[in-house]
Coordinates of C-alpha atoms in Angstrom, one line a residue:
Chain N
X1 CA 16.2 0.3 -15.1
X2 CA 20.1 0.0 -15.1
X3 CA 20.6 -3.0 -15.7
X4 CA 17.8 -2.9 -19.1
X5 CA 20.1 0.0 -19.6
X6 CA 23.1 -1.8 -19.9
X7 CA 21.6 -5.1 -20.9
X8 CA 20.8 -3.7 -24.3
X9 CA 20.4 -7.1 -25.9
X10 CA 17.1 -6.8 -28.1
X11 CA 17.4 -3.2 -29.5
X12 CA 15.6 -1.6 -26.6
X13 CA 15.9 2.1 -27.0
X14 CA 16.2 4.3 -23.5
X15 CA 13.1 6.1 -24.2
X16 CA 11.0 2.9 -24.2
X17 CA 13.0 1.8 -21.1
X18 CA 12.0 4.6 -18.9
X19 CA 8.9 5.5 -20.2
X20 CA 7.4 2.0 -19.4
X21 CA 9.2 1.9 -16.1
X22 CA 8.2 5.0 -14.8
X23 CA 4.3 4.1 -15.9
X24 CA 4.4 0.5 -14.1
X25 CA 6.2 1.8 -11.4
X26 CA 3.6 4.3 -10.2
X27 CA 0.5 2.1 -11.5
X28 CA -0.4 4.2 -14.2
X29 CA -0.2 1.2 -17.0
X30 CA 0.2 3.6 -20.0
X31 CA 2.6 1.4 -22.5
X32 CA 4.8 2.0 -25.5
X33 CA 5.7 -1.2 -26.0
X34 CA 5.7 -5.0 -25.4
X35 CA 7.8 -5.0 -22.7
X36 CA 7.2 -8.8 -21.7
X37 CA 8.8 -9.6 -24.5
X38 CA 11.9 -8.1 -22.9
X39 CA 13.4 -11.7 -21.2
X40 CA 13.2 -13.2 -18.0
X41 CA 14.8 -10.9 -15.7
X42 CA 13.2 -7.7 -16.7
X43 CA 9.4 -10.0 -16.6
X44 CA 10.4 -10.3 -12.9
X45 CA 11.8 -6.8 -12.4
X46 CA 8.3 -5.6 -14.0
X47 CA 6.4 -7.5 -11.7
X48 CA 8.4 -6.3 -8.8
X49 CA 7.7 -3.1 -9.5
X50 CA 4.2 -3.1 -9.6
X51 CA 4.1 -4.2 -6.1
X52 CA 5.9 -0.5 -5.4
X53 CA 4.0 2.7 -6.0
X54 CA 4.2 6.3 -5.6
X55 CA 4.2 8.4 -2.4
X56 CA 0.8 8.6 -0.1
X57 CA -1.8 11.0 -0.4
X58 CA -1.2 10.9 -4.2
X59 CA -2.9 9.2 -6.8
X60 CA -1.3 6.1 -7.3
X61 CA -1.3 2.6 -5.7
X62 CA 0.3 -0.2 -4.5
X63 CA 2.2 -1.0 -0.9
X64 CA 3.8 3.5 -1.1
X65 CA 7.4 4.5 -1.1
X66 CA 6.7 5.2 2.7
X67 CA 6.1 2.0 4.2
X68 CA 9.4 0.7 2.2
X69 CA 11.3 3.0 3.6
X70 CA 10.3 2.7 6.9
X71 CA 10.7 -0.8 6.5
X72 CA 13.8 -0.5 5.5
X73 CA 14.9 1.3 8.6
X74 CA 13.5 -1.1 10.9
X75 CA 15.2 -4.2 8.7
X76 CA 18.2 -2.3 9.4
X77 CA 17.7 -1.5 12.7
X78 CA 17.3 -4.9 13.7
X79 CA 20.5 -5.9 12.0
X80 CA 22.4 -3.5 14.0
X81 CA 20.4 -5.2 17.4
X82 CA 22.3 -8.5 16.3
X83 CA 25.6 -7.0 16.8
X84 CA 25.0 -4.4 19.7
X85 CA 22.2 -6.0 21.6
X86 CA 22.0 -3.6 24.0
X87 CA 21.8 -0.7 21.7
X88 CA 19.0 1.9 21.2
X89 CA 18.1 2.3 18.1
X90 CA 15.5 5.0 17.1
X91 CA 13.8 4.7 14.0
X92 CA 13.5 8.0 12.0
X93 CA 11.3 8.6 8.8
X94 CA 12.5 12.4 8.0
X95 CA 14.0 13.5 10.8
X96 CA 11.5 12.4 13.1
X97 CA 11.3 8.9 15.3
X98 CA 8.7 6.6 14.7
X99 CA 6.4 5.5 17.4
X100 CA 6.8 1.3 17.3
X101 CA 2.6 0.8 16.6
X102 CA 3.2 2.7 13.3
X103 CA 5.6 0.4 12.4
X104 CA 3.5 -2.3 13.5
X105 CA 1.0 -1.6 11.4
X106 CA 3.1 -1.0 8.6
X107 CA 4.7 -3.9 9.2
X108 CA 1.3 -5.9 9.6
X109 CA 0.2 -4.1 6.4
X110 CA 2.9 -5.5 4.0
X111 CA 2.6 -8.7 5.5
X112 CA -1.1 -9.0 4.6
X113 CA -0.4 -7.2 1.2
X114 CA 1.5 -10.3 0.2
X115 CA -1.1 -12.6 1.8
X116 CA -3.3 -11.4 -0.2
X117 CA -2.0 -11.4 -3.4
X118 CA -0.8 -14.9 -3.0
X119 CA -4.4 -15.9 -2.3
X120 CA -5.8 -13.7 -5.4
X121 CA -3.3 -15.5 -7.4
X122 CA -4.6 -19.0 -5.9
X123 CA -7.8 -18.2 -7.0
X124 CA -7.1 -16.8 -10.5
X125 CA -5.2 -20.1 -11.1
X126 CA -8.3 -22.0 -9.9
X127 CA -10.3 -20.4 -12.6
X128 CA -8.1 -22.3 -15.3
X129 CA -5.6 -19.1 -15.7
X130 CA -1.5 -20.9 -16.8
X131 CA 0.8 -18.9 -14.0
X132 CA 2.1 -15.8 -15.4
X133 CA -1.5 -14.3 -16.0
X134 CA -2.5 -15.4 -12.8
X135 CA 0.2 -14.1 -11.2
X136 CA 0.6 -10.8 -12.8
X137 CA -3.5 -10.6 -12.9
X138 CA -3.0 -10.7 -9.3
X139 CA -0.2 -7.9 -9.0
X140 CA -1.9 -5.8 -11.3
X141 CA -4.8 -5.7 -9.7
X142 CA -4.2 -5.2 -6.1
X143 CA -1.6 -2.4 -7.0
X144 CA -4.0 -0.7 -9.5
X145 CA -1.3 -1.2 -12.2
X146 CA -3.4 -2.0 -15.3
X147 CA -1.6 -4.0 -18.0
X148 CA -0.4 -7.5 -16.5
X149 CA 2.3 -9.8 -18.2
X150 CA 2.2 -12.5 -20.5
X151 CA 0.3 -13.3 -23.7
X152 CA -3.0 -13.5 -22.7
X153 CA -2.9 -9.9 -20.6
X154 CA 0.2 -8.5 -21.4
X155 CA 0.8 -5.2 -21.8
X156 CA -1.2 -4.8 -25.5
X157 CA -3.7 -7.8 -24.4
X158 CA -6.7 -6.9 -22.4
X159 CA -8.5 -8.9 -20.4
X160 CA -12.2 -9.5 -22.3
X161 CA -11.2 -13.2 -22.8
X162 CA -10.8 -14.3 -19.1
X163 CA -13.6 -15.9 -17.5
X164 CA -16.4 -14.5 -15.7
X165 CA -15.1 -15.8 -12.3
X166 CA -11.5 -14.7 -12.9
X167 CA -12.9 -10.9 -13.7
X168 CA -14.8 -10.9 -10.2
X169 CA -11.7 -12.1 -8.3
X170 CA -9.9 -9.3 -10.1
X171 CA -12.3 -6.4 -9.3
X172 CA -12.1 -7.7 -5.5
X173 CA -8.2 -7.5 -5.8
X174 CA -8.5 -4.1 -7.4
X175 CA -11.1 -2.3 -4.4
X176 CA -9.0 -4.3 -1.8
X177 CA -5.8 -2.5 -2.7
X178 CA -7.4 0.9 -3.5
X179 CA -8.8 1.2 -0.4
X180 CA -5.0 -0.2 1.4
X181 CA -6.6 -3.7 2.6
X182 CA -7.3 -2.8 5.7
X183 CA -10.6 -0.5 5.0
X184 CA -12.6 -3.5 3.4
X185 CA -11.1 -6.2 5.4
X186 CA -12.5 -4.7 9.3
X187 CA -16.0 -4.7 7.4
X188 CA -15.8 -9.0 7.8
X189 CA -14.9 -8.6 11.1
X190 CA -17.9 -9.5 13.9
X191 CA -16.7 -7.1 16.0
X192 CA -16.7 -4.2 13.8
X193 CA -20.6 -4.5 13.6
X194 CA -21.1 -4.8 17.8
X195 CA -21.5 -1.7 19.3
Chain Y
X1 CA -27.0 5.7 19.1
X2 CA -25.0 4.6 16.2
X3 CA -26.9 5.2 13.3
X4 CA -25.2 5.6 9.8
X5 CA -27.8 8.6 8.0
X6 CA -23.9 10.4 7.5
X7 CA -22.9 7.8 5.4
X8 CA -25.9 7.4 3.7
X9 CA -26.4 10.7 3.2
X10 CA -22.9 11.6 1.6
X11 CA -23.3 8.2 -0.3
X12 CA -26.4 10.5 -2.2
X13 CA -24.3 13.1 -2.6
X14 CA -21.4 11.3 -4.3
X15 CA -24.0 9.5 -6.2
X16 CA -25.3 13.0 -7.7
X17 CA -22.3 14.7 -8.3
X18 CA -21.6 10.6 -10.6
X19 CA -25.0 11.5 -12.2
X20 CA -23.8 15.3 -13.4
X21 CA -20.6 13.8 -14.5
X22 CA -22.5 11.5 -16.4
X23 CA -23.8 14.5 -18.6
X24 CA -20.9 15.6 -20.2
X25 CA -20.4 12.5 -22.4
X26 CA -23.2 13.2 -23.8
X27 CA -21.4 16.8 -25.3
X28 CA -19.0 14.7 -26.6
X29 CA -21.3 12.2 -28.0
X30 CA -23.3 15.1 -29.8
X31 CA -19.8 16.4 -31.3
X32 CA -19.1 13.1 -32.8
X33 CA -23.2 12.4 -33.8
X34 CA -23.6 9.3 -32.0
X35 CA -25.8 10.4 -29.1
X36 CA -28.0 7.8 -27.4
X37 CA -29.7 7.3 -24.8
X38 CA -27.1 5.4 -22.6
X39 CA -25.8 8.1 -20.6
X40 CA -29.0 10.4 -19.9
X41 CA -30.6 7.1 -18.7
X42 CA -28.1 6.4 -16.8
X43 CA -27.4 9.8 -15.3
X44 CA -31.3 9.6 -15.0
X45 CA -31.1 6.6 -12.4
X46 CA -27.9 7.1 -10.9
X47 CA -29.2 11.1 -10.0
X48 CA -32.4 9.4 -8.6
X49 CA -30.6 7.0 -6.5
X50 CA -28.7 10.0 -4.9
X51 CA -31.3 12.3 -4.5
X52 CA -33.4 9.6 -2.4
X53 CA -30.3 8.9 -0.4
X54 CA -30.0 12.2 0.1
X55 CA -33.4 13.5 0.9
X56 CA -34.2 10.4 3.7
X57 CA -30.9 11.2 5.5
X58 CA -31.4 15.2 5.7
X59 CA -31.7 14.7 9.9
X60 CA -28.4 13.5 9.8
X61 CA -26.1 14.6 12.7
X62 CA -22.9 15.6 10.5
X63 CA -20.8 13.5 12.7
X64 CA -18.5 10.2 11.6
X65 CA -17.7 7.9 14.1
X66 CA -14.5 5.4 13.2
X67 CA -16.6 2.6 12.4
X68 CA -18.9 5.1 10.1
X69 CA -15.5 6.1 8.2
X70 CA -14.9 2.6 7.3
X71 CA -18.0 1.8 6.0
X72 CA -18.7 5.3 4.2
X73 CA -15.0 4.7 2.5
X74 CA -15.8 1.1 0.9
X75 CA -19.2 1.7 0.2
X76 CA -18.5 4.6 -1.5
X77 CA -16.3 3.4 -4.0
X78 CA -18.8 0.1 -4.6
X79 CA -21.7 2.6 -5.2
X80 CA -19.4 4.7 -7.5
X81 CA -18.4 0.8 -9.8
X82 CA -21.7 -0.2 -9.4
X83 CA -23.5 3.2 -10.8
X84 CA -20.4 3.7 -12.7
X85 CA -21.1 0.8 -15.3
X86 CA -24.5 1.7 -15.8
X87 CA -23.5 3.6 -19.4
X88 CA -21.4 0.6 -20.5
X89 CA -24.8 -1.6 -19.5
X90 CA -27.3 0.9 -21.1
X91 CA -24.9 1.7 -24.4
X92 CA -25.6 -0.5 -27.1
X93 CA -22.0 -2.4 -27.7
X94 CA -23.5 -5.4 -25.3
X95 CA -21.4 -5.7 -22.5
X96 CA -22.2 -8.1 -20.2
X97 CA -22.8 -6.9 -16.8
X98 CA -19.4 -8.5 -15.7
X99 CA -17.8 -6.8 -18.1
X100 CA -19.2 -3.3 -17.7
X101 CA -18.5 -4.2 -13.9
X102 CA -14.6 -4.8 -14.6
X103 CA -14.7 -2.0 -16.5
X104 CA -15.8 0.4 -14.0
X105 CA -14.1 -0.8 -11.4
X106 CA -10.8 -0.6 -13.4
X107 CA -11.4 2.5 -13.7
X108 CA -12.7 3.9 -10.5
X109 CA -9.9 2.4 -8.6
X110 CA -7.8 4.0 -11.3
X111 CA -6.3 0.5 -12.1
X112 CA -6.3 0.9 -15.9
X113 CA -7.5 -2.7 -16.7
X114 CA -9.7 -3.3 -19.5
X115 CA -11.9 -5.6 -21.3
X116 CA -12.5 -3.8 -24.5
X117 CA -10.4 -5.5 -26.9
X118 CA -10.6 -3.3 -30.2
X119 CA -10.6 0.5 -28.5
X120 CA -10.2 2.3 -31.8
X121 CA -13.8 1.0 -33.1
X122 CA -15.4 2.5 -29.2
X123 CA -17.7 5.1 -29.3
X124 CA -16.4 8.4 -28.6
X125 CA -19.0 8.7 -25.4
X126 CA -17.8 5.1 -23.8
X127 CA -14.1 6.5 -23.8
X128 CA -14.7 9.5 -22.3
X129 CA -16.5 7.9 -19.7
X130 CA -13.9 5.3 -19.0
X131 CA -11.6 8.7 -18.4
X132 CA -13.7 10.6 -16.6
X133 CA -14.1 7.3 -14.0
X134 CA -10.4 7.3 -13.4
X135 CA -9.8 10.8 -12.9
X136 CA -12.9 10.5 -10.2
X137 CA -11.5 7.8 -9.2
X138 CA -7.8 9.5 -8.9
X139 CA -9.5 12.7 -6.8
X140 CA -11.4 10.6 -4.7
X141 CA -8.7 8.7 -3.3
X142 CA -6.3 12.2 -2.6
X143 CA -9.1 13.6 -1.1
X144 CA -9.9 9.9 1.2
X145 CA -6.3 9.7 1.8
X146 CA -5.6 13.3 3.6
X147 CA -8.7 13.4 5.0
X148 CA -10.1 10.0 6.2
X149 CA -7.4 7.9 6.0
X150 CA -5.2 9.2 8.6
X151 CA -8.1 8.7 10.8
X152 CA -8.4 4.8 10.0
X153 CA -4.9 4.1 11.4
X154 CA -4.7 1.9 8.2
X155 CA -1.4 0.3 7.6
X156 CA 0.9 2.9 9.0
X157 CA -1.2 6.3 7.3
X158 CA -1.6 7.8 10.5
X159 CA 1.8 9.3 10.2
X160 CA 0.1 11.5 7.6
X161 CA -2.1 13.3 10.0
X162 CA -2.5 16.9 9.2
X163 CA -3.5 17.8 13.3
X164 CA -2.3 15.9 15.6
X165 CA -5.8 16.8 17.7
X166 CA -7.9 15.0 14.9
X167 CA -10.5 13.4 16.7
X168 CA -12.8 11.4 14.6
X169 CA -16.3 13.6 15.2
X170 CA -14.5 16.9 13.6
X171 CA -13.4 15.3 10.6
X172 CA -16.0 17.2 8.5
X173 CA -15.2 20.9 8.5
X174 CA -11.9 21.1 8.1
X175 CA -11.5 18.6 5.2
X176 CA -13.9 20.7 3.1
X177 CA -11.5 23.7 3.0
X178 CA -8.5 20.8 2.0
X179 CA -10.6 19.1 0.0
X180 CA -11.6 22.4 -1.8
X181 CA -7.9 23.0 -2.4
X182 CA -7.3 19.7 -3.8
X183 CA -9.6 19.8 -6.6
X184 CA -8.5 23.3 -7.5
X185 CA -4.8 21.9 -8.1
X186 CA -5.8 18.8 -9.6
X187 CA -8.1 20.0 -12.4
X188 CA -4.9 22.5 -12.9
X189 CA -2.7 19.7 -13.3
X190 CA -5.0 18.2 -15.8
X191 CA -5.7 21.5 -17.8
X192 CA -1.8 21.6 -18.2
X193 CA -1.2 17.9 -18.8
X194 CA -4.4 18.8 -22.0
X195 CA -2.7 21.3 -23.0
X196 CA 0.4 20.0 -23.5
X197 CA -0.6 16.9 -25.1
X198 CA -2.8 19.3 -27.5
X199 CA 0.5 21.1 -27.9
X200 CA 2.5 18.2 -28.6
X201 CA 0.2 16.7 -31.8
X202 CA -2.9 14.7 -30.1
X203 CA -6.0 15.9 -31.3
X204 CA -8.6 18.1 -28.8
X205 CA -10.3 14.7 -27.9
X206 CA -7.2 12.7 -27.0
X207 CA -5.4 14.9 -25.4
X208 CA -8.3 15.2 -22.7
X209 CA -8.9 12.0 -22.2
X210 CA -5.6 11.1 -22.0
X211 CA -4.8 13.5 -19.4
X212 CA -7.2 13.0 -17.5
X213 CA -6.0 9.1 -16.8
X214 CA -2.4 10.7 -16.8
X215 CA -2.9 12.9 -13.7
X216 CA -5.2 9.9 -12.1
X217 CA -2.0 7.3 -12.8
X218 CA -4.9 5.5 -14.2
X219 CA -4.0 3.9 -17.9
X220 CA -6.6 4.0 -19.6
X221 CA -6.1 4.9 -23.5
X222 CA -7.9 5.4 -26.3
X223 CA -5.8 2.8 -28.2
X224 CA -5.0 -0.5 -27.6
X225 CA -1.4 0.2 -28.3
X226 CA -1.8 2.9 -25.5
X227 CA 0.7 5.7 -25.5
X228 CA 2.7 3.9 -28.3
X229 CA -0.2 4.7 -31.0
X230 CA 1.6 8.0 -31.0
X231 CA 5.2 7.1 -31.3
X232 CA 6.3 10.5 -30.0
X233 CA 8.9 10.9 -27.7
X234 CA 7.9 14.2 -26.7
X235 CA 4.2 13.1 -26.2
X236 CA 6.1 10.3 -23.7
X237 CA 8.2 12.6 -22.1
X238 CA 5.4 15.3 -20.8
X239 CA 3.4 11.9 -20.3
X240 CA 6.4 11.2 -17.4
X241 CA 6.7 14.0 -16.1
X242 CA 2.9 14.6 -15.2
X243 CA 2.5 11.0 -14.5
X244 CA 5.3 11.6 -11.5
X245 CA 3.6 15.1 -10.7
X246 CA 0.7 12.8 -10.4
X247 CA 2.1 10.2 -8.0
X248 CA 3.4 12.9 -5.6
X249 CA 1.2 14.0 -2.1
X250 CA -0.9 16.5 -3.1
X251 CA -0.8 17.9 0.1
X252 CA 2.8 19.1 -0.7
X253 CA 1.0 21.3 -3.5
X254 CA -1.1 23.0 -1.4
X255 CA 2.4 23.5 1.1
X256 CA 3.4 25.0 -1.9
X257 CA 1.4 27.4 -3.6
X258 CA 0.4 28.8 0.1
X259 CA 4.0 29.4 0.5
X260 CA 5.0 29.3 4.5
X261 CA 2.9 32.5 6.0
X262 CA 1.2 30.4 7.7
X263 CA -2.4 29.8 5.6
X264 CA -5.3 28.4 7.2
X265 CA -5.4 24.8 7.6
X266 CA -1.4 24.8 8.5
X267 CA -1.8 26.4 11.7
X268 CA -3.2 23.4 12.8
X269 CA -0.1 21.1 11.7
X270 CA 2.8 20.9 13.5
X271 CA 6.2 18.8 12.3
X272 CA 3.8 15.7 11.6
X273 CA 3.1 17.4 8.6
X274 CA 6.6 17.9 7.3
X275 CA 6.6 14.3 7.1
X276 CA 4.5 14.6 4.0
X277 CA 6.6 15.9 1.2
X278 CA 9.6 13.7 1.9
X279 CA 7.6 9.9 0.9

C-alpha cells in the first residue's frame, strides 16, 4: 500500500488505493477500479495479498493473520537456533507459548495451502486458461477472494466465459479453502472411513 | 456403533432453514412485479429434502464423534451449493447447471466470483439470492469456526478453543448458546452496515444487498462495476470499515458486549481464550 502510495505514477488516487486493498486483502472482492491495470508490481502485490486474509473465527478467508504470525515466530526462532544452538527458544503467540504440534500443523497447513494452489493452477492451465487467469483463478478461489487478475477475470471481468471444466476446478478450489484444506481432504483418506 | 443419523439429521435442518430463506426473494420479487415460480419451487424441494432428512434421523443420539464433524462440515456446505443453485436453475435466464453451480458455490463460500456478465439487466429476485447465499455463507463459517473447528485440530485452529475440556461428544449444547450470540451480533452488524449505506445515497434495495455481502466479506454486487457504480467516497469508506468489522473474530464481540463479569459461556474459558482477539 506504501509503496502504490508513493509510486503515484498513473493518477491513482489514495481512496482507490486503500479501498481496493483493504477489500482483496480480507477476500471480500468489492472493487472500485481496474486495479490490474496498475503495473507489474502492484499485479504481484495483489496476488500476494489474496493469499492473506483476516483473523480466525471471522468471516473471511485465506491462509489467517494467525498462522503468519506464528509462522513468523517460528522462522525467527530458528534463525536465532543458527547462532545460539543451544538456546531455548519458546514460541509465544500473545503472551502465551505454543505447544510445537500447533505449529506443526500450522506449518503443515501453509505448506499444503501452496500445494494446492499450485496444482489448481496446473489444472486451470490444462483447460486452455493463458497464466495470469489461471493463476489468479487459482488464488482467488482457494482464498475466497472473488475478482481475479487479468483481462479475461480481472477485477470488472467475470468469469461466464471460462470453460465448463475450468468452473468445476474453481468451485473445488473455492470449498477446499473455505473449509481450511484439511476438512475435505481427511474425507479421501481410507482410514478415515475404518472404524 | 458409528452411525451418522446426527449428521444427517442437522443436514435436514440446514436444509430447511435454506428452504425458509428461499422465501423472502420472493417479497422482493413481488415489490419489483417479476414473481415467478423459481424460488417457491425451489424452496418447495429444497424444504422437502430437509424435512425427510430430518424426519428419518429423529432417533438420532445428539452426539458427534470427530470423524462425524468432518463429514457433517463438508457436506454441509455441498448440500447448501447444491440446493443453493436450485433458483438460478428454476429462474428463467437459462443458466446452465455449471453455471448456477459456480454461482452458488461463489457465494456460499462467500468467495464473490461470478458468472453473470451484465448484472444490471438481473432480476431483482436472482440478486438478492446471490446475497442472501453469502451472508449464509459468512454466518455459517463464524459459527463452524468457534464451534467445530477447534475440535478438528485443522491447521493450527485448536488454539481457538473456547474450553480447554472440549471433548468431542459435548460439542452440541454449549455451541447453541454461542451460536445464538453470534447471529444476534451479526444481523446487528448488517442492520448497521444497511443503514448506513441507505444513509449514505444507495437506494433501500442496494443498500441491503450490499451489506449483506459486506459483513460476509463476500463481493458480491449488484453492478458489474461493483462498489465503483457509486463513485462515493463516503459509500467506500463505511464499506471499509464494516468490511474490517467483518474480518475480525466474532467471538471478541461477544467478549465485548458481555463485558468481563464473567457471562455464561466464559466461565468455561481460561487464558486460551484471550488468544482470540489478538489474530
Amino acid at each position: 500500500m506504501v509503496y502504490l502510495i508513493l509510486n503515484n505514477s498513473s493518477n491513482l488516487d489514495i481512496r482507490s488505493i486503500f479501498f481496493n486493498v483493504i477489500s482483496i486483502l480480507t477476500g471480500t472482492g468489492y472493487v472500485n477500479a481496474q486495479f490490474d491495470n496498475w503495473g507489474g508490481f502492484p499485479l504481484l502485490l495483489f496476488l500476494g495479498l489474496m493469499f492473506i486474509g483476516g483473523c480466525a473465527g471471522s468471516t473471511t478467508c485465506g491462509v489467517k493473520i494467525f498462522r503468519i504470525q506464528i509462522l513468523w515466530s517460528f522462522v525467527g526462532n530458528q534463525l536465532k537456533k543458527i547462532i545460539y544452538p543451544k538456546g531455548i527458544f519458546v514460541l509465544k503467540y500473545d503472551k502465551n507459548p505454543i505447544d510445537n504440534k500447533f505449529v506443526s500443523s500450522i506449518i503443515s497447513f501453509i505448506y499444503m495451502y501452496l500445494i494446492i494452489f499450485f496444482i489448481i493452477t496446473a489444472l486451470l492451465s490444462l483447460t486452455g486458461l493463458d497464466f495470469i487467469t489461471s493463476i489468479s483463478g487459482a488464488a482467488t478461489s482457494i482464498s475466497n477472494v472473488g475478482p481475479g487478475l487479468g483481462s479475461v477475470i480481472g477485477p470488472n471481468g467475470n468469469f461466464s466465459s471460462l470453460p465448463d471444466i475450468s468452473k468445476w476446478i474453481l468451485t473445488l478450489g473455492m470449498i477446499l479453502g473455505r473449509l481450511e484444506l484439511f476438512a475435505i481432504l481427511v474425507l479421501f483418506l481410507p482410514s478415515f472411513w475404518r472404524n | 456403533m458409528s452411525n451418522y443419523k446426527t449428521v444427517f439429521f442437522t443436514l435436514g435442518i440446514l436444509q430447511i432453514i435454506l428452504g425458509i430463506f428461499m422465501l423472502l426473494p420472493i417479497i422482493i420479487q413481488f415489490f419489483y412485479s417479476e414473481l415467478d415460480s423459481s424460488f417457491f419451487g425451489a424452496a418447495l424441494v429444497t424444504t422437502i429434502f430437509g424435512i425427510l432428512f430430518f424426519l428419518s434421523n429423529l432417533d438420532h443420539d445428539k452426539k458427534l464423534n470427530l470423524q462425524q464433524a468432518f463429514l457433517l462440515t463438508s457436506l454441509s456446505w455441498l448440500s447448501i451449493a447444491i440446493f443453493g443453485s436450485l433458483p438460478f436453475i428454476f429462474s428463467n435466464i437459462e443458466f446452465s447447471i455449471t453455471n448456477a453451480f459456480f454461482e452458488s458455490m461463489s457465494g456460499i463460500t462467500t468467495t464473490g466470483s461470478t458468472i453473470i456478465p451484465n448484472l444490471e439487466n438481473m432480476p431483482k429476485g436472482i440478486l438478492f439470492w446471490r446475497a442472501i447465499l453469502q451472508w449464509l455463507g459468512g454466518i455459517g463459517i463464524i459459527v463452524m469456526a468457534i464451534t467445530l473447528m477447534p475440535i478438528m485440530n485443522v491447521g493450527g485452529m485448536q488454539l481457538f478453543k473456547i474450553s480447554n475440556n472440549d471433548s468431542s461428544e459435548k460439542i452440541l449444547p454449549k455451541s447453541k448458546e454461542i451460536a445464538i450470540r453470534l447471529i444476534y451480533i451479526y444481523f446487528g452488524l448488517t442492520a448497521l452496515c444497511a443503514i448506513s449505506y441507505k444513509i449514505l445515497g444507495m437506494n433501500v434495495f442496494d443498500s441491503m444487498t450490499h451489506s449483506m455481502t459486506t459483513i460476509a466479506t463476500g463481493g458480491f454486487s449488484n453492478y458489474n462495476e461493483s462498489i465503483g457504480f457509486f463513485d462515493s467516497v463516503y459509500i467506500e469508506i463505511s464499506a471499509m470499515i464494516f468490511i474490517i468489522l467483518g474480518s475480525l473474530p466474532f467471538i471478541a464481540y461477544i467478549k465485548f458486549l458481555s463485558g468481563n463479569r464473567g457471562i455464561f459461556f466464559f466461565r468455561y474459558s481460561n487464558q486460551n481464550f484471550h488468544k482470540n482477539y489478538s489474530s
